[in-house]
Amino acid sequence: MNKIISCKNLKKSFFIKNKTLNVLNDISFDIEKGETTSIVGESGSGKSTIANIIAGLLKPTSGNVFFENSSIFNNTSVDKASFDKASFNRTKIFRKNIQMIFQDPYLSLNPKMRILEIILEPLKIHEKFSKEKLLKLADEILEKVNLSVFIKNRFPHQLSGGQKQRVAIARAIILNPKFIILDEPLSSLDVSIGAGIINLLTDLQKNLDLTYLFISHDLKVIKYISDYVSVIYMGKFLEKAPTKKLFSNPLHPYTQALIDSSFTFRNNQTKILLNNETPSLLDPPKGCLFSTRCPFAKKICFDARPDLKEIEKDHFVACHLVKTALTSLGSSKTTSSSL
């Protein structure tokens, strides 16, 4: 497969009142070209922090992000003058190829700019086109996101929420990027409007050969749009797997609980109910980060933090209680010792 994004050992910490807030803990994953990789988790789990680091809006405390095998945060140079020029050129190429669609279209669009200005702003930075060419491109991009060309002279407040998000999508794709980060793009929209946006994103991915990183807490949307899913909790991945495998055979109790909260049934299994509230990142559990909420936790869960291990092909889990048992046929069957 062709990796377009590769995140290696990402850590992000903030310092608050002489305490360390570890928002991300050793996050590593790859995103294949043409696919949709999703990250799911509760609010405050670190999803948006990963998105902002990949977008270059935040620098990791340690670790690195590679776009098409080139480091995004490689800031080494012989002298300041050459560094500034090389850094600027590298950043400009990176910005053109990686775009981000934010959670709230009400806040992501400049209220003082007309829709035409908003859509064309990236082109004016990265390209040198005539006025006629720019106007033609604006009409074409509005058509691609199913918006009327007659909204060009309107301001954002004159549009509906769905129209604003389509404008944000138009602005993101007008540079013909290779990779788009979607950070909770449906959370502020009605269900029916959100369904239209999902269908639009699916069509654009197919027609423009786009790759997506989709950030959400909505597992129903994740299941529909994703090729690969990573489950994050308190800044650490607890489970990673292809979408069909994750939803048909969730192994981590946290993943099972998330699915149980979103779907009516899970293979006729008893629903998992979580204990307590999520601990503070300023005072995380010593062992497994999920141990204080897990209904199956044992002594080892409170004493040692489990590593993310490949339990079966392309299915990774960080849980002491999950193991692989060989069947009599010699095939691999994944089970949990407590479930």
Coordinates of C-alpha atoms in Angstrom, one line a residue:
M1 CA 0.0 0.0 0.0
N2 CA 1.0 3.6 -0.5
K3 CA 1.3 5.6 2.7
I4 CA 0.5 9.3 2.4
I5 CA 0.7 10.1 6.1
S6 CA 2.8 8.4 8.7
C7 CA 2.7 9.5 12.4
K8 CA 5.6 8.2 14.5
N9 CA 5.5 8.1 18.4
L10 CA 3.6 11.4 18.7
K11 CA 3.6 12.9 22.2
K12 CA 2.1 16.2 23.2
S13 CA 2.3 17.7 26.7
F14 CA 1.2 21.0 28.2
F15 CA 2.4 22.4 31.4
I16 CA -0.2 23.7 33.9
K17 CA 0.7 25.0 37.4
N18 CA 3.9 23.0 37.6
K19 CA 2.1 19.8 36.4
T20 CA 2.4 18.0 33.1
L21 CA -0.7 17.4 31.1
N22 CA 0.1 14.5 28.7
V23 CA -2.5 14.9 26.0
L24 CA -1.0 12.4 23.6
N25 CA 1.0 9.2 24.6
D26 CA 3.1 7.6 21.9
I27 CA 0.6 7.7 19.0
S28 CA 1.7 5.9 15.8
F29 CA -0.4 5.2 12.7
D30 CA -0.3 5.3 8.9
I31 CA -2.9 6.6 6.5
E32 CA -3.1 4.9 3.1
K33 CA -3.6 6.9 -0.1
G34 CA -7.3 7.0 -1.2
E35 CA -8.7 5.7 2.1
T36 CA -10.5 7.2 5.0
T37 CA -8.9 6.6 8.4
S38 CA -11.0 7.6 11.4
I39 CA -10.2 8.3 15.0
V40 CA -13.0 7.9 17.5
G41 CA -13.2 8.7 21.2
E42 CA -14.9 10.8 23.8
S43 CA -14.4 14.5 24.2
G44 CA -11.0 15.4 25.5
S45 CA -9.4 12.1 24.3
G46 CA -6.9 13.8 22.1
K47 CA -8.6 13.4 18.7
S48 CA -8.4 17.1 17.7
T49 CA -4.8 17.4 19.0
I50 CA -3.7 14.7 16.5
A51 CA -5.6 16.6 13.7
N52 CA -3.9 19.9 14.6
I53 CA -0.5 18.3 14.7
I54 CA -0.9 16.7 11.3
A55 CA -2.2 20.0 10.0
G56 CA 0.9 21.7 11.3
L57 CA -1.1 23.9 13.7
L58 CA 0.6 22.3 16.7
K59 CA 4.1 20.9 17.2
P60 CA 4.4 17.6 19.0
T61 CA 6.5 17.5 22.2
S62 CA 8.2 14.5 20.6
G63 CA 7.7 12.3 17.6
N64 CA 7.2 13.2 13.9
V65 CA 4.7 13.3 11.1
F66 CA 5.7 12.4 7.5
F67 CA 3.8 13.4 4.5
E68 CA 4.7 11.3 1.5
N69 CA 7.9 10.3 3.4
S70 CA 8.9 13.9 4.0
S71 CA 9.1 15.1 7.6
I72 CA 6.6 17.9 8.4
F73 CA 8.7 19.1 11.4
N74 CA 12.2 18.8 10.0
N75 CA 13.5 22.2 10.9
T76 CA 17.3 21.6 10.4
S77 CA 19.4 23.9 8.3
V78 CA 22.9 25.2 8.0
D79 CA 22.2 28.9 8.3
K80 CA 19.2 31.1 9.1
A81 CA 18.8 32.6 5.6
S82 CA 18.7 29.2 3.9
F83 CA 16.5 27.8 6.6
D84 CA 13.9 30.5 6.3
K85 CA 13.7 30.0 2.5
A86 CA 13.7 26.3 2.6
S87 CA 11.2 26.2 5.5
F88 CA 8.8 28.6 3.7
N89 CA 8.9 26.6 0.4
R90 CA 8.4 23.3 2.3
T91 CA 5.5 24.8 4.3
K92 CA 3.8 26.2 1.2
I93 CA 3.9 22.8 -0.6
F94 CA 2.6 21.1 2.6
R95 CA -0.2 23.7 3.0
K96 CA -1.3 23.2 -0.5
N97 CA -1.5 19.4 -0.3
I98 CA -3.0 19.1 3.2
Q99 CA -6.2 21.0 4.0
M100 CA -8.5 20.9 7.0
I101 CA -12.2 21.3 7.4
F102 CA -13.1 22.4 10.9
Q103 CA -15.9 21.5 13.3
D104 CA -18.0 24.7 13.2
P105 CA -18.7 26.3 9.9
Y106 CA -20.0 29.3 11.8
L107 CA -16.5 30.0 13.2
S108 CA -14.3 28.8 10.3
L109 CA -15.5 31.4 7.8
N110 CA -14.6 35.0 8.0
P111 CA -17.9 36.9 8.6
K112 CA -16.5 40.0 6.8
M113 CA -15.7 38.2 3.6
R114 CA -18.0 37.4 0.8
I115 CA -18.3 33.7 -0.3
L116 CA -16.3 34.4 -3.5
E117 CA -13.4 35.9 -1.5
I118 CA -13.4 33.0 1.0
I119 CA -13.3 30.4 -1.7
L120 CA -10.6 32.1 -3.8
E121 CA -8.3 33.2 -0.9
P122 CA -6.2 30.0 -1.0
L123 CA -5.7 30.4 -4.8
K124 CA -4.5 34.0 -4.4
I125 CA -1.8 32.7 -2.0
H126 CA -0.6 29.7 -3.9
E127 CA -1.3 30.4 -7.5
K128 CA -1.2 33.4 -10.0
F129 CA -4.3 33.3 -12.1
S130 CA -6.1 36.1 -14.0
K131 CA -9.3 37.4 -12.6
E132 CA -11.3 35.6 -15.3
K133 CA -9.6 32.3 -14.5
L134 CA -10.4 32.8 -10.8
L135 CA -14.0 33.5 -11.4
K136 CA -14.3 30.4 -13.6
L137 CA -12.7 28.3 -11.0
A138 CA -15.0 29.6 -8.3
D139 CA -18.1 28.7 -10.4
E140 CA -16.6 25.2 -11.0
I141 CA -15.9 24.5 -7.4
L142 CA -19.3 25.7 -6.2
E143 CA -20.8 23.3 -8.7
K144 CA -18.7 20.5 -7.3
V145 CA -20.1 21.0 -3.8
N146 CA -23.7 21.4 -5.1
L147 CA -24.0 25.1 -4.3
S148 CA -25.6 27.7 -6.6
V149 CA -23.2 30.2 -8.2
F150 CA -25.6 33.0 -7.1
I151 CA -24.3 32.8 -3.5
K152 CA -20.9 34.2 -4.5
N153 CA -21.7 37.7 -3.3
R154 CA -23.4 36.7 0.0
F155 CA -21.8 36.7 3.4
P156 CA -21.6 33.7 5.7
H157 CA -24.4 34.8 7.9
Q158 CA -26.8 34.7 4.9
L159 CA -26.2 31.0 4.5
S160 CA -27.6 27.9 6.3
G161 CA -25.3 25.7 8.4
G162 CA -25.1 23.1 5.6
Q163 CA -24.3 25.7 3.0
K164 CA -21.5 27.1 5.1
Q165 CA -20.0 23.7 5.5
R166 CA -20.1 23.2 1.8
V167 CA -18.3 26.5 1.3
A168 CA -15.7 25.3 3.8
I169 CA -15.3 22.1 1.7
A170 CA -15.1 24.2 -1.5
R171 CA -12.3 26.3 0.0
A172 CA -10.5 23.1 1.1
I173 CA -10.6 21.4 -2.3
I174 CA -9.9 24.4 -4.6
L175 CA -6.2 23.8 -4.4
N176 CA -6.5 20.1 -5.4
P177 CA -5.1 18.8 -2.2
K178 CA -4.1 15.2 -1.7
F179 CA -5.1 14.9 1.9
I180 CA -8.0 16.4 3.9
I181 CA -8.5 16.4 7.7
L182 CA -12.1 16.5 8.8
D183 CA -12.4 17.5 12.4
E184 CA -16.0 16.7 13.6
P185 CA -17.4 18.2 10.4
L186 CA -21.0 17.1 11.2
S187 CA -21.3 17.9 14.9
S188 CA -23.0 21.3 14.4
L189 CA -25.4 20.1 11.7
D190 CA -28.8 18.4 11.7
V191 CA -28.8 14.7 10.9
S192 CA -30.4 15.1 7.5
I193 CA -28.0 17.9 6.5
G194 CA -25.1 15.9 7.8
A195 CA -26.1 12.9 5.7
G196 CA -25.9 15.2 2.6
I197 CA -22.4 16.3 3.6
I198 CA -21.2 12.7 4.1
N199 CA -22.5 11.8 0.6
L200 CA -20.7 14.8 -0.8
L201 CA -17.5 13.9 0.9
T202 CA -17.7 10.3 -0.4
D203 CA -18.3 11.5 -4.0
L204 CA -15.5 14.0 -3.8
Q205 CA -13.1 11.4 -2.5
K206 CA -13.9 9.1 -5.4
N207 CA -13.8 11.8 -8.1
L208 CA -10.8 13.7 -6.8
D209 CA -8.7 10.8 -5.5
L210 CA -8.7 12.3 -1.9
T211 CA -7.5 10.8 1.3
Y212 CA -9.3 11.6 4.5
L213 CA -8.6 11.7 8.2
F214 CA -12.0 11.7 9.8
I215 CA -12.3 12.8 13.5
S216 CA -15.6 12.0 15.2
H217 CA -17.4 10.6 18.3
D218 CA -20.3 9.3 16.1
L219 CA -19.7 5.6 15.5
K220 CA -22.6 5.3 13.0
V221 CA -20.9 7.8 10.7
I222 CA -17.5 6.2 11.4
K223 CA -18.8 2.8 10.4
Y224 CA -20.3 4.2 7.1
I225 CA -17.4 6.3 5.9
S226 CA -14.2 4.6 7.2
D227 CA -11.8 2.1 5.9
Y228 CA -9.7 1.9 9.1
V229 CA -10.6 3.0 12.7
S230 CA -8.4 3.9 15.7
V231 CA -10.0 4.1 19.1
I232 CA -8.4 6.7 21.4
Y233 CA -8.8 7.2 25.2
M234 CA -6.9 9.7 27.3
G235 CA -4.4 10.3 24.5
K236 CA -3.6 6.6 23.9
F237 CA -4.8 4.2 21.2
L238 CA -6.6 1.3 22.8
E239 CA -7.6 -0.5 19.6
K240 CA -6.9 -0.2 15.8
A241 CA -8.4 -2.3 13.0
P242 CA -10.0 -2.2 9.6
T243 CA -13.6 -0.9 10.0
K244 CA -15.4 -4.2 9.3
K245 CA -13.1 -6.1 11.7
L246 CA -13.5 -3.5 14.5
F247 CA -17.3 -3.4 14.4
S248 CA -17.8 -7.2 13.9
N249 CA -15.2 -8.2 16.6
P250 CA -14.4 -5.3 19.0
L251 CA -11.9 -6.6 21.5
H252 CA -11.2 -3.8 24.0
P253 CA -13.9 -3.2 26.6
Y254 CA -13.8 0.5 25.8
T255 CA -14.5 -0.1 22.1
Q256 CA -17.3 -2.5 23.0
A257 CA -18.8 0.1 25.3
L258 CA -18.7 2.8 22.6
I259 CA -20.3 0.5 20.1
D260 CA -23.0 -0.5 22.7
S261 CA -23.8 3.1 23.3
S262 CA -24.3 3.8 19.6
F263 CA -26.0 0.6 18.4
T264 CA -29.0 -1.4 19.6
F265 CA -27.1 -4.7 19.8
R266 CA -23.7 -6.3 19.4
N267 CA -23.9 -9.9 18.4
N268 CA -26.5 -10.5 21.2
Q269 CA -23.9 -9.7 23.8
T270 CA -24.7 -8.1 27.1
K271 CA -24.1 -4.4 27.0
I272 CA -21.0 -3.1 28.7
L273 CA -21.6 -0.3 31.3
L274 CA -18.6 1.8 32.3
N275 CA -17.7 2.6 35.9
N276 CA -16.9 6.1 37.2
E277 CA -15.8 9.2 35.2
T278 CA -12.8 9.6 33.0
P279 CA -9.8 10.4 35.2
S280 CA -7.9 13.7 35.0
L281 CA -5.0 13.8 32.6
L282 CA -3.1 15.6 35.4
D283 CA -3.5 12.5 37.6
P284 CA -3.8 9.5 35.2
P285 CA -4.0 5.9 36.5
K286 CA -0.7 4.1 37.1
G287 CA -1.6 1.1 35.0
C288 CA -4.0 0.8 32.2
L289 CA -5.6 4.3 31.5
F290 CA -9.0 2.6 31.3
S291 CA -8.6 0.5 34.5
T292 CA -10.7 2.8 36.7
R293 CA -13.7 2.5 34.4
C294 CA -13.3 -1.1 33.1
P295 CA -15.8 -3.6 34.5
F296 CA -13.4 -6.5 33.9
A297 CA -10.2 -4.9 35.4
K298 CA -7.9 -7.2 37.4
K299 CA -4.8 -6.5 39.5
I300 CA -2.4 -6.4 36.6
C301 CA -4.6 -3.7 34.9
F302 CA -4.0 -1.3 37.9
D303 CA -0.3 -2.1 38.1
A304 CA 1.0 -2.1 34.6
R305 CA 0.2 -0.2 31.4
P306 CA -0.4 -2.6 28.4
D307 CA 1.3 -2.0 25.1
L308 CA -0.6 -1.9 21.8
K309 CA -0.1 -5.3 20.3
E310 CA -1.2 -7.0 17.1
I311 CA -3.6 -9.7 18.3
E312 CA -4.5 -10.8 14.8
K313 CA -3.6 -9.6 11.3
D314 CA -3.9 -5.8 11.3
H315 CA -5.9 -5.8 14.5
F316 CA -4.1 -4.0 17.4
V317 CA -5.3 -3.9 21.1
A318 CA -3.9 -2.5 24.3
C319 CA -5.4 -4.8 26.9
H320 CA -3.9 -7.3 29.4
L321 CA -7.1 -9.5 29.2
V322 CA -7.1 -10.0 25.4
K323 CA -5.1 -12.9 24.0
T324 CA -5.0 -15.1 20.9
A325 CA -6.0 -18.8 21.2
L326 CA -5.2 -21.3 18.4
T327 CA -8.1 -23.3 17.2
S328 CA -7.8 -27.0 16.2
L329 CA -7.8 -26.0 12.6
G330 CA -4.7 -23.9 13.2
S331 CA -6.4 -20.6 12.4
S332 CA -6.3 -17.6 14.8
K333 CA -9.3 -16.9 17.0
T334 CA -9.2 -13.8 19.2
T335 CA -10.8 -13.9 22.6
S336 CA -10.7 -12.1 25.9
S337 CA -10.0 -14.0 29.0
S338 CA -12.7 -12.0 30.9
L339 CA -15.4 -11.5 28.4

